[in-house]
Amino acid sequence: MAKIRIIDKSEDKMRIELRDTDPSFANALRRTVLTEVPFMAIDEVDIGENTSSIFNEFIAHRIGQVPLITDIKSYKLPDRCCGGQCARCSTIATLEAKGPGTVYSKELKFKDKNIKAVEGDIPIIILADGQRLRLEAKAVLGYAKNHAKWQGAHCTYKLLPVVEISKECDACESCVKACPRNIIEMAGKKAKVTDINACIECGECARACAKGAIKVSHAPDVFIMTLESYGGLPAKSILSYALDRLENKVTEFEEMLKKK
Ligand SMILES: [Zn+2]
C-alpha cells in the first residue's frame, strides 16, 4: 500500500511523496490526473457573424482551448445525461465584439455565473476597424482522453534522489560551488544536502569532489510527484478525484473478472 505525504501545496500546485510503491502505480496515477478527471471546456461554437480575417474553425479551436472554471458537483457528463442539451450537462456562452481591438477570454459571457475563463486576459482574436465577431458557444464536461481541451492539470513524477556523502569528505566546499540547485552546504566538517526534493541528479557534486566522497543515485520505491492545475479546479480536488477514479476502475475490473 503506497503511503502519500504532501510536501507542499497551494491552491493550484502541490508536490507529494509516494512511498513504498512502484513506477506502475505512480504512472497510473499520473495518467489518471492527466486524462480522467472531468473538466469544463467549450465543445460547440455557433458563429453568428465573423467579418474578421480568421476562419470560423480557427476561432472555434482557440475558444475551445480556453481553460474554464469547472464545477463537477453541479454538472453531469453529457453521455450520462441527455448529450449536452440541458442545463444539467451544458452551459451556453455568448461573445459579441466589434473592432478595432483585441477580443479577450473575459468577453465570453456564460449563462451560469459560476463558469468563466480561468484567466480573463487570454487573447482570442485581433479585430481591425469595423470587423465584427458574434457567436454562441456550448461548454460541457469531458475527459482529456477524448480531447486535450479537457485537460485541466499537468502532472509529472521523478524518483527520490539519494546523495550519499561518505566520511572521506574533507569539507573542501567544491560540491557546494558545483551544485546548480544550491542545495549543498557545510555542516561542521562535512557537506550536507539541505533539500533533497530539489535535487535533479545531475551529478555535478560527485564530479567536483576530488576525494570521490559523493555518490548520487535514487531510491527505487519513493516518488516525488508534482501536480499543477490550470486553474479549473484546486490541485487537491484533482488529486482526490483521480485517486477515487483509479480505485473505481480497479473495482470495476475486479467485478468483471468475477463474472467470467
Ligand atoms: Zn442533459
mmCIF file of C-alpha atoms and ligand atoms in Angstrom:
data_model
loop_
_atom_site.group_PDB
_atom_site.id
_atom_site.type_symbol
_atom_site.label_atom_id
_atom_site.label_comp_id
_atom_site.label_asym_id
_atom_site.label_seq_id
_atom_site.Cartn_x
_atom_site.Cartn_y
_atom_site.Cartn_z
ATOM 1 C CA MET A 1 0.000 0.000 0.000
ATOM 2 C CA ALA A 2 1.506 3.274 -1.130
ATOM 3 C CA LYS A 3 1.924 5.965 1.525
ATOM 4 C CA ILE A 4 1.228 9.547 0.487
ATOM 5 C CA ARG A 5 2.778 12.608 2.125
ATOM 6 C CA ILE A 6 2.152 16.185 0.987
ATOM 7 C CA ILE A 7 5.492 18.010 0.657
ATOM 8 C CA ASP A 8 3.965 21.408 -0.120
ATOM 9 C CA LYS A 9 0.725 22.697 -1.578
ATOM 10 C CA SER A 10 -1.009 25.830 -2.748
ATOM 11 C CA GLU A 11 -4.401 26.272 -4.438
ATOM 12 C CA ASP A 12 -3.020 25.414 -7.888
ATOM 13 C CA LYS A 13 0.069 23.325 -7.236
ATOM 14 C CA MET A 14 1.131 20.503 -4.947
ATOM 15 C CA ARG A 15 4.108 18.200 -4.506
ATOM 16 C CA ILE A 16 3.544 14.822 -2.920
ATOM 17 C CA GLU A 17 5.780 11.967 -1.899
ATOM 18 C CA LEU A 18 4.631 8.432 -2.767
ATOM 19 C CA ARG A 19 6.445 5.859 -0.650
ATOM 20 C CA ASP A 20 6.577 2.030 -0.761
ATOM 21 C CA THR A 21 5.233 1.805 -4.288
ATOM 22 C CA ASP A 22 6.447 1.203 -7.849
ATOM 23 C CA PRO A 23 6.547 3.078 -11.188
ATOM 24 C CA SER A 24 3.368 1.360 -12.462
ATOM 25 C CA PHE A 25 1.259 2.864 -9.645
ATOM 26 C CA ALA A 26 2.897 6.307 -9.908
ATOM 27 C CA ASN A 27 2.349 6.291 -13.672
ATOM 28 C CA ALA A 28 -1.260 5.065 -13.396
ATOM 29 C CA LEU A 29 -1.988 7.949 -11.007
ATOM 30 C CA ARG A 30 -0.220 10.451 -13.287
ATOM 31 C CA ARG A 31 -2.179 9.259 -16.334
ATOM 32 C CA THR A 32 -5.475 9.399 -14.411
ATOM 33 C CA VAL A 33 -4.772 13.012 -13.370
ATOM 34 C CA LEU A 34 -3.951 13.928 -16.981
ATOM 35 C CA THR A 35 -6.782 12.179 -18.799
ATOM 36 C CA GLU A 36 -9.574 11.011 -16.490
ATOM 37 C CA VAL A 37 -10.560 13.985 -14.370
ATOM 38 C CA PRO A 38 -13.514 15.821 -15.982
ATOM 39 C CA PHE A 39 -13.090 19.494 -16.811
ATOM 40 C CA MET A 40 -15.337 22.050 -18.464
ATOM 41 C CA ALA A 41 -14.441 23.203 -21.988
ATOM 42 C CA ILE A 42 -16.256 24.727 -24.929
ATOM 43 C CA ASP A 43 -17.236 21.920 -27.283
ATOM 44 C CA GLU A 44 -19.500 23.589 -29.849
ATOM 45 C CA VAL A 45 -19.359 27.079 -31.339
ATOM 46 C CA ASP A 46 -22.108 28.597 -33.436
ATOM 47 C CA ILE A 47 -20.737 31.598 -35.347
ATOM 48 C CA GLY A 48 -23.438 34.215 -35.989
ATOM 49 C CA GLU A 49 -21.186 36.821 -37.622
ATOM 50 C CA ASN A 50 -17.483 36.819 -38.426
ATOM 51 C CA THR A 51 -16.047 39.538 -40.636
ATOM 52 C CA SER A 52 -12.525 39.112 -39.235
ATOM 53 C CA SER A 53 -9.563 37.743 -41.220
ATOM 54 C CA ILE A 54 -9.620 34.434 -39.264
ATOM 55 C CA PHE A 55 -11.683 31.399 -40.353
ATOM 56 C CA ASN A 56 -14.588 30.249 -38.145
ATOM 57 C CA GLU A 57 -12.803 26.915 -37.431
ATOM 58 C CA PHE A 58 -9.697 28.710 -36.125
ATOM 59 C CA ILE A 59 -11.747 30.869 -33.771
ATOM 60 C CA ALA A 60 -13.734 27.826 -32.535
ATOM 61 C CA HIS A 61 -10.483 25.949 -31.881
ATOM 62 C CA ARG A 62 -8.993 28.866 -29.919
ATOM 63 C CA ILE A 63 -12.135 29.260 -27.810
ATOM 64 C CA GLY A 64 -12.150 25.521 -27.086
ATOM 65 C CA GLN A 65 -8.650 25.763 -25.629
ATOM 66 C CA VAL A 66 -9.558 28.478 -23.080
ATOM 67 C CA PRO A 67 -9.375 26.825 -19.598
ATOM 68 C CA LEU A 68 -12.649 27.287 -17.697
ATOM 69 C CA ILE A 69 -13.532 27.274 -14.010
ATOM 70 C CA THR A 70 -15.047 23.794 -13.546
ATOM 71 C CA ASP A 71 -17.956 22.749 -11.356
ATOM 72 C CA ILE A 72 -18.015 18.950 -11.176
ATOM 73 C CA LYS A 73 -20.674 18.909 -8.445
ATOM 74 C CA SER A 74 -23.395 20.743 -10.391
ATOM 75 C CA TYR A 75 -22.782 19.315 -13.852
ATOM 76 C CA LYS A 76 -23.080 15.810 -15.287
ATOM 77 C CA LEU A 77 -21.085 14.405 -18.158
ATOM 78 C CA PRO A 78 -23.210 14.749 -21.337
ATOM 79 C CA ASP A 79 -23.129 10.992 -22.039
ATOM 80 C CA ARG A 80 -24.629 10.369 -18.582
ATOM 81 C CA CYS A 81 -27.400 12.912 -19.213
ATOM 82 C CA CYS A 82 -29.072 13.986 -22.447
ATOM 83 C CA GLY A 83 -25.958 14.508 -24.583
ATOM 84 C CA GLY A 84 -25.459 18.207 -23.808
ATOM 85 C CA GLN A 85 -28.992 19.513 -24.471
ATOM 86 C CA CYS A 86 -29.989 20.606 -20.936
ATOM 87 C CA ALA A 87 -28.696 22.898 -18.188
ATOM 88 C CA ARG A 88 -27.567 19.943 -16.048
ATOM 89 C CA CYS A 89 -24.918 18.886 -18.554
ATOM 90 C CA SER A 90 -24.082 22.069 -20.507
ATOM 91 C CA THR A 91 -23.962 25.838 -20.289
ATOM 92 C CA ILE A 92 -24.086 28.458 -23.007
ATOM 93 C CA ALA A 93 -21.696 31.383 -23.501
ATOM 94 C CA THR A 94 -22.092 34.320 -25.858
ATOM 95 C CA LEU A 95 -19.490 36.666 -27.268
ATOM 96 C CA GLU A 96 -20.089 39.852 -29.188
ATOM 97 C CA ALA A 97 -17.246 42.167 -30.205
ATOM 98 C CA LYS A 98 -16.527 44.950 -32.665
ATOM 99 C CA GLY A 99 -13.104 46.151 -33.850
ATOM 100 C CA PRO A 100 -10.697 47.747 -33.560
ATOM 101 C CA GLY A 101 -9.146 45.872 -30.666
ATOM 102 C CA THR A 102 -8.242 42.529 -29.144
ATOM 103 C CA VAL A 103 -11.013 40.178 -28.020
ATOM 104 C CA TYR A 104 -10.137 38.506 -24.700
ATOM 105 C CA SER A 105 -11.466 35.421 -22.916
ATOM 106 C CA LYS A 106 -13.281 37.609 -20.334
ATOM 107 C CA GLU A 107 -15.683 38.628 -23.106
ATOM 108 C CA LEU A 108 -17.162 35.114 -23.126
ATOM 109 C CA LYS A 109 -20.334 35.653 -21.086
ATOM 110 C CA PHE A 110 -21.714 32.438 -19.583
ATOM 111 C CA LYS A 111 -25.337 31.865 -18.594
ATOM 112 C CA ASP A 112 -24.084 30.154 -15.433
ATOM 113 C CA LYS A 113 -22.243 32.855 -13.485
ATOM 114 C CA ASN A 114 -20.093 30.212 -11.732
ATOM 115 C CA ILE A 115 -18.467 29.285 -15.048
ATOM 116 C CA LYS A 116 -15.935 31.634 -16.633
ATOM 117 C CA ALA A 117 -12.476 31.623 -18.160
ATOM 118 C CA VAL A 118 -9.737 30.846 -15.598
ATOM 119 C CA GLU A 119 -7.850 33.936 -16.833
ATOM 120 C CA GLY A 120 -9.730 36.857 -18.365
ATOM 121 C CA ASP A 121 -6.851 38.171 -20.446
ATOM 122 C CA ILE A 122 -6.298 35.259 -22.848
ATOM 123 C CA PRO A 123 -6.326 36.830 -26.340
ATOM 124 C CA ILE A 124 -8.715 35.160 -28.807
ATOM 125 C CA ILE A 125 -8.547 37.408 -31.873
ATOM 126 C CA ILE A 126 -7.484 40.897 -33.014
ATOM 127 C CA LEU A 127 -10.241 42.726 -34.874
ATOM 128 C CA ALA A 128 -9.462 45.550 -37.313
ATOM 129 C CA ASP A 129 -11.584 48.688 -37.510
ATOM 130 C CA GLY A 130 -15.193 47.758 -38.287
ATOM 131 C CA GLN A 131 -14.707 43.974 -38.111
ATOM 132 C CA ARG A 132 -17.281 42.086 -36.041
ATOM 133 C CA LEU A 133 -17.493 38.784 -34.222
ATOM 134 C CA ARG A 134 -20.688 37.332 -32.762
ATOM 135 C CA LEU A 135 -21.013 33.753 -31.561
ATOM 136 C CA GLU A 136 -22.705 31.361 -29.154
ATOM 137 C CA ALA A 137 -20.733 28.520 -27.561
ATOM 138 C CA LYS A 138 -21.653 25.470 -25.519
ATOM 139 C CA ALA A 139 -19.408 24.264 -22.681
ATOM 140 C CA VAL A 140 -19.634 20.693 -21.364
ATOM 141 C CA LEU A 141 -17.658 18.429 -19.048
ATOM 142 C CA GLY A 142 -15.296 15.981 -20.730
ATOM 143 C CA TYR A 143 -12.192 13.867 -20.360
ATOM 144 C CA ALA A 144 -8.788 14.716 -21.833
ATOM 145 C CA LYS A 145 -8.515 11.119 -23.097
ATOM 146 C CA ASN A 146 -11.057 12.266 -25.723
ATOM 147 C CA HIS A 147 -9.632 15.741 -26.448
ATOM 148 C CA ALA A 148 -6.771 17.816 -24.988
ATOM 149 C CA LYS A 149 -9.097 20.809 -24.377
ATOM 150 C CA TRP A 150 -10.469 18.926 -21.350
ATOM 151 C CA GLN A 151 -7.038 18.528 -19.769
ATOM 152 C CA GLY A 152 -7.046 20.643 -16.631
ATOM 153 C CA ALA A 153 -3.740 19.777 -14.981
ATOM 154 C CA HIS A 154 -0.150 18.876 -15.569
ATOM 155 C CA CYS A 155 1.419 16.017 -13.625
ATOM 156 C CA THR A 156 4.952 14.611 -13.511
ATOM 157 C CA TYR A 157 6.984 12.434 -11.165
ATOM 158 C CA LYS A 158 10.582 11.501 -10.506
ATOM 159 C CA LEU A 159 12.310 9.004 -8.261
ATOM 160 C CA LEU A 160 13.517 10.425 -4.952
ATOM 161 C CA PRO A 161 17.224 11.317 -5.370
ATOM 162 C CA VAL A 162 19.741 9.941 -2.864
ATOM 163 C CA VAL A 163 23.026 11.783 -2.275
ATOM 164 C CA GLU A 164 25.450 9.828 -0.099
ATOM 165 C CA ILE A 165 28.393 11.741 1.341
ATOM 166 C CA SER A 166 30.994 9.456 2.913
ATOM 167 C CA LYS A 167 33.475 10.209 5.698
ATOM 168 C CA GLU A 168 36.146 10.822 3.021
ATOM 169 C CA CYS A 169 34.648 14.343 2.696
ATOM 170 C CA ASP A 170 37.292 16.922 3.693
ATOM 171 C CA ALA A 171 34.955 19.923 3.586
ATOM 172 C CA CYS A 172 36.702 21.454 0.559
ATOM 173 C CA GLU A 173 33.342 23.007 -0.469
ATOM 174 C CA SER A 174 33.873 22.283 -4.181
ATOM 175 C CA CYS A 175 30.496 20.433 -4.252
ATOM 176 C CA VAL A 176 28.781 23.471 -2.695
ATOM 177 C CA LYS A 177 30.022 25.635 -5.582
ATOM 178 C CA ALA A 178 29.304 22.972 -8.229
ATOM 179 C CA CYS A 179 25.663 22.278 -7.302
ATOM 180 C CA PRO A 180 23.416 24.156 -9.786
ATOM 181 C CA ARG A 181 20.453 23.912 -7.379
ATOM 182 C CA ASN A 182 22.370 25.362 -4.396
ATOM 183 C CA ILE A 183 21.215 22.607 -2.076
ATOM 184 C CA ILE A 184 24.556 21.592 -0.529
ATOM 185 C CA GLU A 185 26.059 23.405 2.440
ATOM 186 C CA MET A 186 28.736 22.742 5.019
ATOM 187 C CA ALA A 187 27.598 21.317 8.335
ATOM 188 C CA GLY A 188 30.689 21.306 10.549
ATOM 189 C CA LYS A 189 33.406 19.373 8.738
ATOM 190 C CA LYS A 190 31.159 17.643 6.236
ATOM 191 C CA ALA A 191 28.951 18.584 3.289
ATOM 192 C CA LYS A 192 25.187 18.192 3.769
ATOM 193 C CA VAL A 193 22.200 18.288 1.372
ATOM 194 C CA THR A 194 19.585 20.818 2.502
ATOM 195 C CA ASP A 195 16.652 19.964 0.196
ATOM 196 C CA ILE A 196 16.833 16.526 -1.425
ATOM 197 C CA ASN A 197 13.490 17.060 -3.241
ATOM 198 C CA ALA A 198 15.108 19.866 -5.248
ATOM 199 C CA CYS A 199 17.984 17.625 -6.459
ATOM 200 C CA ILE A 200 17.959 16.904 -10.211
ATOM 201 C CA GLU A 201 20.551 14.084 -10.038
ATOM 202 C CA CYS A 202 22.910 15.974 -12.373
ATOM 203 C CA GLY A 203 25.945 14.505 -10.553
ATOM 204 C CA GLU A 204 27.909 17.799 -10.626
ATOM 205 C CA CYS A 205 28.701 17.438 -6.891
ATOM 206 C CA ALA A 206 30.158 13.950 -7.385
ATOM 207 C CA ARG A 207 32.271 15.127 -10.335
ATOM 208 C CA ALA A 208 33.551 18.162 -8.401
ATOM 209 C CA CYS A 209 34.628 16.067 -5.392
ATOM 210 C CA ALA A 210 38.360 15.281 -5.722
ATOM 211 C CA LYS A 211 38.117 12.677 -2.921
ATOM 212 C CA GLY A 212 35.289 10.742 -4.605
ATOM 213 C CA ALA A 213 33.249 11.055 -1.413
ATOM 214 C CA ILE A 214 29.878 11.719 -3.073
ATOM 215 C CA LYS A 215 27.592 9.183 -4.713
ATOM 216 C CA VAL A 216 24.345 10.219 -6.421
ATOM 217 C CA SER A 217 21.584 7.680 -7.066
ATOM 218 C CA HIS A 218 17.846 7.353 -6.359
ATOM 219 C CA ALA A 219 15.515 5.326 -4.157
ATOM 220 C CA PRO A 220 13.691 2.600 -6.157
ATOM 221 C CA ASP A 221 10.328 2.921 -4.363
ATOM 222 C CA VAL A 222 9.909 6.602 -3.458
ATOM 223 C CA PHE A 223 8.481 9.093 -5.965
ATOM 224 C CA ILE A 224 8.132 12.866 -5.910
ATOM 225 C CA MET A 225 5.002 13.833 -7.837
ATOM 226 C CA THR A 226 4.214 17.380 -8.950
ATOM 227 C CA LEU A 227 0.635 18.269 -9.861
ATOM 228 C CA GLU A 228 -0.190 21.675 -11.290
ATOM 229 C CA SER A 229 -3.767 22.724 -12.022
ATOM 230 C CA TYR A 230 -4.540 25.086 -14.915
ATOM 231 C CA GLY A 231 -6.955 26.811 -12.524
ATOM 232 C CA GLY A 232 -10.225 24.995 -13.328
ATOM 233 C CA LEU A 233 -10.208 23.053 -10.043
ATOM 234 C CA PRO A 234 -7.959 23.205 -6.928
ATOM 235 C CA ALA A 235 -4.938 20.860 -7.164
ATOM 236 C CA LYS A 236 -6.101 18.893 -4.110
ATOM 237 C CA SER A 237 -9.568 18.247 -5.622
ATOM 238 C CA ILE A 238 -7.940 16.975 -8.827
ATOM 239 C CA LEU A 239 -5.738 14.555 -6.884
ATOM 240 C CA SER A 240 -8.576 13.201 -4.743
ATOM 241 C CA TYR A 241 -10.856 12.791 -7.796
ATOM 242 C CA ALA A 242 -8.049 10.936 -9.637
ATOM 243 C CA LEU A 243 -7.479 8.597 -6.663
ATOM 244 C CA ASP A 244 -11.232 7.789 -6.491
ATOM 245 C CA ARG A 245 -11.366 7.244 -10.239
ATOM 246 C CA LEU A 246 -8.364 4.906 -10.149
ATOM 247 C CA GLU A 247 -9.896 2.921 -7.289
ATOM 248 C CA ASN A 248 -13.235 2.643 -9.138
ATOM 249 C CA LYS A 249 -11.515 1.389 -12.268
ATOM 250 C CA VAL A 250 -9.710 -1.337 -10.316
ATOM 251 C CA THR A 251 -13.004 -2.316 -8.617
ATOM 252 C CA GLU A 252 -14.802 -2.447 -11.995
ATOM 253 C CA PHE A 253 -12.039 -4.644 -13.360
ATOM 254 C CA GLU A 254 -12.255 -6.955 -10.361
ATOM 255 C CA GLU A 255 -16.043 -7.276 -10.786
ATOM 256 C CA MET A 256 -15.648 -8.075 -14.480
ATOM 257 C CA LEU A 257 -13.155 -10.786 -13.555
ATOM 258 C CA LYS A 258 -15.571 -12.334 -11.031
ATOM 259 C CA LYS A 259 -18.290 -12.609 -13.701
ATOM 260 C CA LYS A 260 -16.005 -14.623 -16.019
HETATM 261 ZN ZN ZN B 1 -28.505 16.963 -20.034
#
